[in-house]
JSON list of C-alpha atoms and ligand atoms in Angstrom, two decimals:
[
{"chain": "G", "resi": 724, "resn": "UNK", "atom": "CA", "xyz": [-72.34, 3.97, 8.49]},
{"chain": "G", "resi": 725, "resn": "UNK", "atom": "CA", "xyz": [-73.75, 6.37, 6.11]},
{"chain": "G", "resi": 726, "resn": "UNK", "atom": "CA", "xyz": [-74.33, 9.74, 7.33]},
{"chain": "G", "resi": 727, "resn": "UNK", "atom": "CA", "xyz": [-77.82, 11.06, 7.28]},
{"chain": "G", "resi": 728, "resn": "UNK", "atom": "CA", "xyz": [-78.53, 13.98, 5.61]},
{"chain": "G", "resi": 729, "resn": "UNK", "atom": "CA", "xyz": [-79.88, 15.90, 8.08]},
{"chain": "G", "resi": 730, "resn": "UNK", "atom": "CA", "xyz": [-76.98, 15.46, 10.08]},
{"chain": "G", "resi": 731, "resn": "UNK", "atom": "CA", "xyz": [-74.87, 17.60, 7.82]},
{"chain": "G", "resi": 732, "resn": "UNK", "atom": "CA", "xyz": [-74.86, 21.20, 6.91]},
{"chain": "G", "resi": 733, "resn": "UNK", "atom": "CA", "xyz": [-74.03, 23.51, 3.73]},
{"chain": "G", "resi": 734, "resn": "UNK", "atom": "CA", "xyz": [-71.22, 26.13, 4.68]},
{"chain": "G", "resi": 735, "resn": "UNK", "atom": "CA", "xyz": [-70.61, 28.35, 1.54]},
{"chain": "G", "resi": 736, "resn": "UNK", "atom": "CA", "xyz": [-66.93, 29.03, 1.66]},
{"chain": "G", "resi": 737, "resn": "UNK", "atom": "CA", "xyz": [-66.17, 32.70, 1.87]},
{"chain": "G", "resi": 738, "resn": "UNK", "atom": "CA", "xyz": [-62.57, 32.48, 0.33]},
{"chain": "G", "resi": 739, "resn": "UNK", "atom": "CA", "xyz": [-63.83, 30.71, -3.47]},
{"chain": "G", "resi": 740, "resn": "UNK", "atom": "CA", "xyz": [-67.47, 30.13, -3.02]},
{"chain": "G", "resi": 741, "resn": "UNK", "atom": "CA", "xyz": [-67.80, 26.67, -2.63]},
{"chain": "G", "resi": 742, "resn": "UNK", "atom": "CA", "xyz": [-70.45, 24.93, -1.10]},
{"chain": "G", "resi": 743, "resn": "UNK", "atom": "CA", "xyz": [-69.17, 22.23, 1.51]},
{"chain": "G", "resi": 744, "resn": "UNK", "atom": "CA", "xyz": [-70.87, 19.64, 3.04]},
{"chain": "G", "resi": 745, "resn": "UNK", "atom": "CA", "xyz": [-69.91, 19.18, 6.61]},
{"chain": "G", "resi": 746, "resn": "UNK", "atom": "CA", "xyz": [-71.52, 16.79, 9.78]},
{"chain": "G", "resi": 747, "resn": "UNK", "atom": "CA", "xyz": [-72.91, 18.47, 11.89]},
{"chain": "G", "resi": 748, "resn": "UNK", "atom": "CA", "xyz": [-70.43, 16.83, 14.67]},
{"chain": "G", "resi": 749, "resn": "UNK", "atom": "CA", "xyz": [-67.72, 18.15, 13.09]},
{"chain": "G", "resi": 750, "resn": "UNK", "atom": "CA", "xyz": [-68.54, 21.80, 12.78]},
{"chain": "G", "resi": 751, "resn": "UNK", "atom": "CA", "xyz": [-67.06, 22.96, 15.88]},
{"chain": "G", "resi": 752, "resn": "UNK", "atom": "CA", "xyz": [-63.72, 21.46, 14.31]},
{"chain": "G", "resi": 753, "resn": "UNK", "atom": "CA", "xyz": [-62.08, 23.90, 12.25]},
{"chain": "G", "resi": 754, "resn": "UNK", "atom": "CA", "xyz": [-63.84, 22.74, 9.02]},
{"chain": "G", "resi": 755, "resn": "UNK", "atom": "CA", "xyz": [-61.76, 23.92, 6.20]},
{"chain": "G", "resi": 756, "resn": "UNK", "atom": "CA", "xyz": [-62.94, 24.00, 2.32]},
{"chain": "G", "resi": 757, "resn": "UNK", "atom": "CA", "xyz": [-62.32, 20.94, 0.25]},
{"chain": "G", "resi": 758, "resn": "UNK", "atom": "CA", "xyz": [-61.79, 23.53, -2.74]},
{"chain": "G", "resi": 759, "resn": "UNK", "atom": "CA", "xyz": [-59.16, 26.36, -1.11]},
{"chain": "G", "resi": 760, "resn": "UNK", "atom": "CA", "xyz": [-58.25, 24.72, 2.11]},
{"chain": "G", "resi": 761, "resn": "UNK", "atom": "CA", "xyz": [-58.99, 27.91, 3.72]},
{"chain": "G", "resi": 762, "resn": "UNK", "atom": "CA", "xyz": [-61.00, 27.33, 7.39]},
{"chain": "G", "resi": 763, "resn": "UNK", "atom": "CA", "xyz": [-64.76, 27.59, 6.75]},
{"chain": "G", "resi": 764, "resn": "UNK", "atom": "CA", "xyz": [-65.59, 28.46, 10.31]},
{"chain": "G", "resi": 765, "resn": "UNK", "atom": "CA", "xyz": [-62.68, 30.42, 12.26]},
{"chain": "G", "resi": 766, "resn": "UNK", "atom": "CA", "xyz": [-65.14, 31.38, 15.06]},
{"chain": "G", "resi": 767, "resn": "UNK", "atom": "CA", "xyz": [-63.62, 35.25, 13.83]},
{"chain": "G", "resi": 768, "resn": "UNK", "atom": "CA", "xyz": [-65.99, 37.53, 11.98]},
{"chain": "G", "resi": 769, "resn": "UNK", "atom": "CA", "xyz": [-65.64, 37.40, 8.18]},
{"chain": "G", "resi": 770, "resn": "UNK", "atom": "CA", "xyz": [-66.20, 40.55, 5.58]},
{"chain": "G", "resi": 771, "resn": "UNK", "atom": "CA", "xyz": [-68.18, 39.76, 2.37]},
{"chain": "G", "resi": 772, "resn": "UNK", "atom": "CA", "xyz": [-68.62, 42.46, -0.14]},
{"chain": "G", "resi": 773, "resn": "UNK", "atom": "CA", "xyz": [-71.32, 43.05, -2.86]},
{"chain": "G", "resi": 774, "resn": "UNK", "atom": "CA", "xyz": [-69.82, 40.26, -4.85]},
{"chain": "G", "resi": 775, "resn": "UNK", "atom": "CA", "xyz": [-70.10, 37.10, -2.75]},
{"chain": "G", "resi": 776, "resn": "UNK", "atom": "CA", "xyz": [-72.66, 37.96, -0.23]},
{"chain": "G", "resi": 777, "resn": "UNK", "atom": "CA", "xyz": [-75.53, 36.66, -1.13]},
{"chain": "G", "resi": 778, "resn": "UNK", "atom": "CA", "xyz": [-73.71, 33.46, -1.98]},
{"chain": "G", "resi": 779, "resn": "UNK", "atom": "CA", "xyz": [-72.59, 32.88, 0.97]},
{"chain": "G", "resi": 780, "resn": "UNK", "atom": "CA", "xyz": [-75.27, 33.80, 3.37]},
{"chain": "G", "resi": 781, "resn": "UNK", "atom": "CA", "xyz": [-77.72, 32.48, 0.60]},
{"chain": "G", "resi": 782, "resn": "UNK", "atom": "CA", "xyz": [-76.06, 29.14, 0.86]},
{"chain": "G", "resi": 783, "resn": "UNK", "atom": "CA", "xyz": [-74.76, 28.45, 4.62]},
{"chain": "G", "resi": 784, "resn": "UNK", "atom": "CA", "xyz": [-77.55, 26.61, 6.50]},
{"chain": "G", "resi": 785, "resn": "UNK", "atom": "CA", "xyz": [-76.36, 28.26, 9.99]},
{"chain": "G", "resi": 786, "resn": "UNK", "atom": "CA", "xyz": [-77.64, 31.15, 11.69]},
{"chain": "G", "resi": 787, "resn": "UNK", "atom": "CA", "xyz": [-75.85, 34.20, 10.00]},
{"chain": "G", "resi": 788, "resn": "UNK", "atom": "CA", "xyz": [-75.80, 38.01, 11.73]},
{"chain": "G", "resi": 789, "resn": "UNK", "atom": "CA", "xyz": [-74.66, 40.62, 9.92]},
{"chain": "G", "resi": 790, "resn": "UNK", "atom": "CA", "xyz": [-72.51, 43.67, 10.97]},
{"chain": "G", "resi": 791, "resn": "UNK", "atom": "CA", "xyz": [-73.38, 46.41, 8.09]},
{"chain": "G", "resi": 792, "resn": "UNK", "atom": "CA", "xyz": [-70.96, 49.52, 9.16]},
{"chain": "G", "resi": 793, "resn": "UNK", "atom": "CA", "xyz": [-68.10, 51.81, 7.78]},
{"chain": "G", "resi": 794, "resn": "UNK", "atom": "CA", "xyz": [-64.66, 52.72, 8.93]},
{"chain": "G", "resi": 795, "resn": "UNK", "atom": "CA", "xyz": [-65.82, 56.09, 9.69]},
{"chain": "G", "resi": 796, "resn": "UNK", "atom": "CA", "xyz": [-68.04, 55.11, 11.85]},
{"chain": "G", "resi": 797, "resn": "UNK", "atom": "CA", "xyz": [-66.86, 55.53, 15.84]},
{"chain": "G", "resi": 798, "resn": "UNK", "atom": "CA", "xyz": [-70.14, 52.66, 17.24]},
{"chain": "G", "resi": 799, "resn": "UNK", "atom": "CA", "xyz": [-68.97, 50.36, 14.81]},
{"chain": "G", "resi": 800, "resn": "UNK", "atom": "CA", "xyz": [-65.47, 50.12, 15.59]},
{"chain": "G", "resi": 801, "resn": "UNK", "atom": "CA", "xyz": [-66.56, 50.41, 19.34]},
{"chain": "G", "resi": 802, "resn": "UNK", "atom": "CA", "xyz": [-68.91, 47.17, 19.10]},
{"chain": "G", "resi": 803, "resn": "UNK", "atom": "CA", "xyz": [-65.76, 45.66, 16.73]},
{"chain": "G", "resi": 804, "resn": "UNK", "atom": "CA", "xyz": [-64.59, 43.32, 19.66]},
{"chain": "G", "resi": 805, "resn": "UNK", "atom": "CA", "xyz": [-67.62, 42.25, 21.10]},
{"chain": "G", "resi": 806, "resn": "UNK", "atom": "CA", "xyz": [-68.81, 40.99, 17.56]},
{"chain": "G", "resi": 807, "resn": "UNK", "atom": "CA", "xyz": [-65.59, 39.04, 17.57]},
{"chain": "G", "resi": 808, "resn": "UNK", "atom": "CA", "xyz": [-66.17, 37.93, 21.23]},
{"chain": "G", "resi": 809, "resn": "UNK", "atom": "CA", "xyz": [-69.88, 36.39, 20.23]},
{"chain": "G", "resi": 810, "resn": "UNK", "atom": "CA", "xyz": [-68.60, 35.19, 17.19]},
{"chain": "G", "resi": 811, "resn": "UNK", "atom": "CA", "xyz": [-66.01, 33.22, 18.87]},
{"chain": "G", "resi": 812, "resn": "UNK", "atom": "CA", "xyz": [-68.75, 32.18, 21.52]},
{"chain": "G", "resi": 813, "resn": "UNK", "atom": "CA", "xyz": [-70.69, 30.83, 18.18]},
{"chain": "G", "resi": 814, "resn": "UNK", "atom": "CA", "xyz": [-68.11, 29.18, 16.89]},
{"chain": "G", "resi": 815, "resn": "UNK", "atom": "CA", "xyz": [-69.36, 26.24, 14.53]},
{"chain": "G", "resi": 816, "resn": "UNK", "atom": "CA", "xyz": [-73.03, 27.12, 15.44]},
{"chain": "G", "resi": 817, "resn": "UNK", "atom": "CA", "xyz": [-73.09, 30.23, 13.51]},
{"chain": "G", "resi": 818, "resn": "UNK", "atom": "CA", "xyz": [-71.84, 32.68, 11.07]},
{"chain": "G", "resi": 819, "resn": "UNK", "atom": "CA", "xyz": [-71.10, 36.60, 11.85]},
{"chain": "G", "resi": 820, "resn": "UNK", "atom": "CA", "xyz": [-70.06, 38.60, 9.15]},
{"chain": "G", "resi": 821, "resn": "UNK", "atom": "CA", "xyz": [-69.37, 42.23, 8.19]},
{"chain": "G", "resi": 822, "resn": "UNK", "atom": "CA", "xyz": [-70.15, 44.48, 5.52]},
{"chain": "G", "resi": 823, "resn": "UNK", "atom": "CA", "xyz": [-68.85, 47.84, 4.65]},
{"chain": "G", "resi": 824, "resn": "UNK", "atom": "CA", "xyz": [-71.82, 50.05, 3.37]},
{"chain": "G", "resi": 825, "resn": "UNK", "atom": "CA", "xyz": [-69.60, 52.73, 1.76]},
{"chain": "G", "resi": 826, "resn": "UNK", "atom": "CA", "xyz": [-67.82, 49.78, 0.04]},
{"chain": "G", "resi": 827, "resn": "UNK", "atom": "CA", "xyz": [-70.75, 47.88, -0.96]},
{"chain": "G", "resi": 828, "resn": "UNK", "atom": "CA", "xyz": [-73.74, 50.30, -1.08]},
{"chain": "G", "resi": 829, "resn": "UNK", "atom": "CA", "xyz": [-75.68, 47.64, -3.68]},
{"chain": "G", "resi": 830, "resn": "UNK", "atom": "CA", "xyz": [-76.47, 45.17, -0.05]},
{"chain": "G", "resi": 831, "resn": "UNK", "atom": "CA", "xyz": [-76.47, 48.04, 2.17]},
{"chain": "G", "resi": 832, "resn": "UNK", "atom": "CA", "xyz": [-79.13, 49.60, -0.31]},
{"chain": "G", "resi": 833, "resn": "UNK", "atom": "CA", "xyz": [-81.14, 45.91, -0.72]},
{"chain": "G", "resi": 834, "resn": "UNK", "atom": "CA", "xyz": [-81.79, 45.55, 3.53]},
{"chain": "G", "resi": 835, "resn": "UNK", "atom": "CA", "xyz": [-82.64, 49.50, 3.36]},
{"chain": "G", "resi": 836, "resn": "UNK", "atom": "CA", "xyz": [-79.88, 50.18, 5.68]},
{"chain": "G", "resi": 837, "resn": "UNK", "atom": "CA", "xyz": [-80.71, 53.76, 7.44]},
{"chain": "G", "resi": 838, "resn": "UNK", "atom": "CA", "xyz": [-78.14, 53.51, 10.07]},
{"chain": "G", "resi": 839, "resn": "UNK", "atom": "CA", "xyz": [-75.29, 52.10, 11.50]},
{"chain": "G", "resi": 840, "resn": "UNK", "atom": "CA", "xyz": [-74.37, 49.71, 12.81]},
{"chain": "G", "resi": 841, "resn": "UNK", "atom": "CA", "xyz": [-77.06, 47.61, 12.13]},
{"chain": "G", "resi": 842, "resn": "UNK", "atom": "CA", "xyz": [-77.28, 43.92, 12.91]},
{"chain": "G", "resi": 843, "resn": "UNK", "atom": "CA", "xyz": [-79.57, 41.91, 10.98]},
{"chain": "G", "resi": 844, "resn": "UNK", "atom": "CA", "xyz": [-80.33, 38.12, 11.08]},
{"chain": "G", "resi": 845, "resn": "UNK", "atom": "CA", "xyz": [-80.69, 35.73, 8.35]},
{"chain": "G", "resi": 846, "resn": "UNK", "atom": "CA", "xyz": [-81.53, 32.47, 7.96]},
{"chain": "G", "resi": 847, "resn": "UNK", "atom": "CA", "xyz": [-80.36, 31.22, 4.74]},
{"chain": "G", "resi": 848, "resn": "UNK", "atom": "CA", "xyz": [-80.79, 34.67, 3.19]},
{"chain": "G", "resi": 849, "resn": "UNK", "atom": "CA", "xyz": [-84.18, 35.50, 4.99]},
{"chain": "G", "resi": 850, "resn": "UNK", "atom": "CA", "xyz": [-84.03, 37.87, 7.48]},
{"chain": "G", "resi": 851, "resn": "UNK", "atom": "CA", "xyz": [-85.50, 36.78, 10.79]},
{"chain": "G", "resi": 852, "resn": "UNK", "atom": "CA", "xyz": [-84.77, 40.57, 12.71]},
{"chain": "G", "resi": 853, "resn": "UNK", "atom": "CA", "xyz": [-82.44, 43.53, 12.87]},
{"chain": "G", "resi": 854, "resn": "UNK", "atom": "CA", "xyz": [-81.59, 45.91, 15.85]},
{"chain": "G", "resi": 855, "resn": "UNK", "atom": "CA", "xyz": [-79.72, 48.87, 14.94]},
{"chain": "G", "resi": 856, "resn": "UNK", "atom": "CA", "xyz": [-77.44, 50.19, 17.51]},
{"chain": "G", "resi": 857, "resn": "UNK", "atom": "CA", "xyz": [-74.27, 49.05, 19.07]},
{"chain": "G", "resi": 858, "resn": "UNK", "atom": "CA", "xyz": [-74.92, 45.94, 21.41]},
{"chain": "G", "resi": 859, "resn": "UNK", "atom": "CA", "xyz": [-72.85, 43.96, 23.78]},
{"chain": "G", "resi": 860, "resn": "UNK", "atom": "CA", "xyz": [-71.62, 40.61, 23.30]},
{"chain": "G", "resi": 861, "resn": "UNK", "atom": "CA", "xyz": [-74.05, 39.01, 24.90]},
{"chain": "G", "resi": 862, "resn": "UNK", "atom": "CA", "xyz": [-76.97, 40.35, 22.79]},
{"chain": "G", "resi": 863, "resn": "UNK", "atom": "CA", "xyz": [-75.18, 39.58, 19.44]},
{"chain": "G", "resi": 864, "resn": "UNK", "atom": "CA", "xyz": [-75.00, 36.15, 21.08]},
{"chain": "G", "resi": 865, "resn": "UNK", "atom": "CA", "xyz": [-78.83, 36.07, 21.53]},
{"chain": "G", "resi": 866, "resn": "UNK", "atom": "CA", "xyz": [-79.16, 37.36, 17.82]},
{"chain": "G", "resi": 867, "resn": "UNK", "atom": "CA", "xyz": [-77.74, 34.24, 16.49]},
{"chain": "G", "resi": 868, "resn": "UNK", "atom": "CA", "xyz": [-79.61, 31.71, 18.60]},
{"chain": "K", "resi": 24, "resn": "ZN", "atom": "ZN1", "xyz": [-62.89, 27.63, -0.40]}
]
């Protein structure tokens, strides 16, 4: 039986950039890239820099929530595990990834970043809301519903 498109979903790969088709049954799974191999949903957080950013998030038809933050900041490395908690809570339903500001000030600069962290959500590439401050697993969870 043919699969209906509806019942699959884009996932950008963020190793190589390529655009993957996968059912929507099948994205709990461990999906990996037909290009690289490399998983396309880990259910770990995933950094994206200036570079492939808008690719990915422009091109993955999942709810994505961004971390933006910096290594020198102490509420970002605080919230650090319970980003990785929701995102493993998410797994296959949605996308959390990180970017650096200091590293890649041309994004940071784009969603007018003021503070950190902030956590915004997009759907493909539209932003749907933001809270900046740290939050608990639970309300990153709610973010990406
Ligand atoms: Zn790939």
């Amino acid at each position: 039986m043919r699969v209906m498109e509806s019942n699959s979903r884009h996932v950008a790969c963020v190793h190589c950039g390529a655009v993957n088709r996968v059912p929507a049954e099948r994205l709990g799974d461990d999906p990996t890239c037909g290009r690289c191999s490399q998983p396309l949903l880990s259910g770990a957080p995933v950094e994206l820099t200036d570079a492939n950013f808008d690719a990915v998030v422009g091109k993955t038809e999942l709810p994505v929530v961004v971390d933006f933050w910096a290594t020198w900041c102490g509420p970002c490395r605080a919230m650090a595990p319970a980003f990785a908690q929701a995102a493993a809570q998410m797994k296959g339903r949605a996308l959390f990834v990180k970017l650096d500001t200091d590293a890649n000030p041309r994004t940071a600069g784009r969603f007018g970043i003021r503070s950190i962290p902030t956590l915004v959500r997009l759907d493909r590439g539209q932003e749907l809301r933001r809270q900046s401050g740290a939050l608990p697993a639970a309300q990153i969870v709610a973010l990406a519903r």
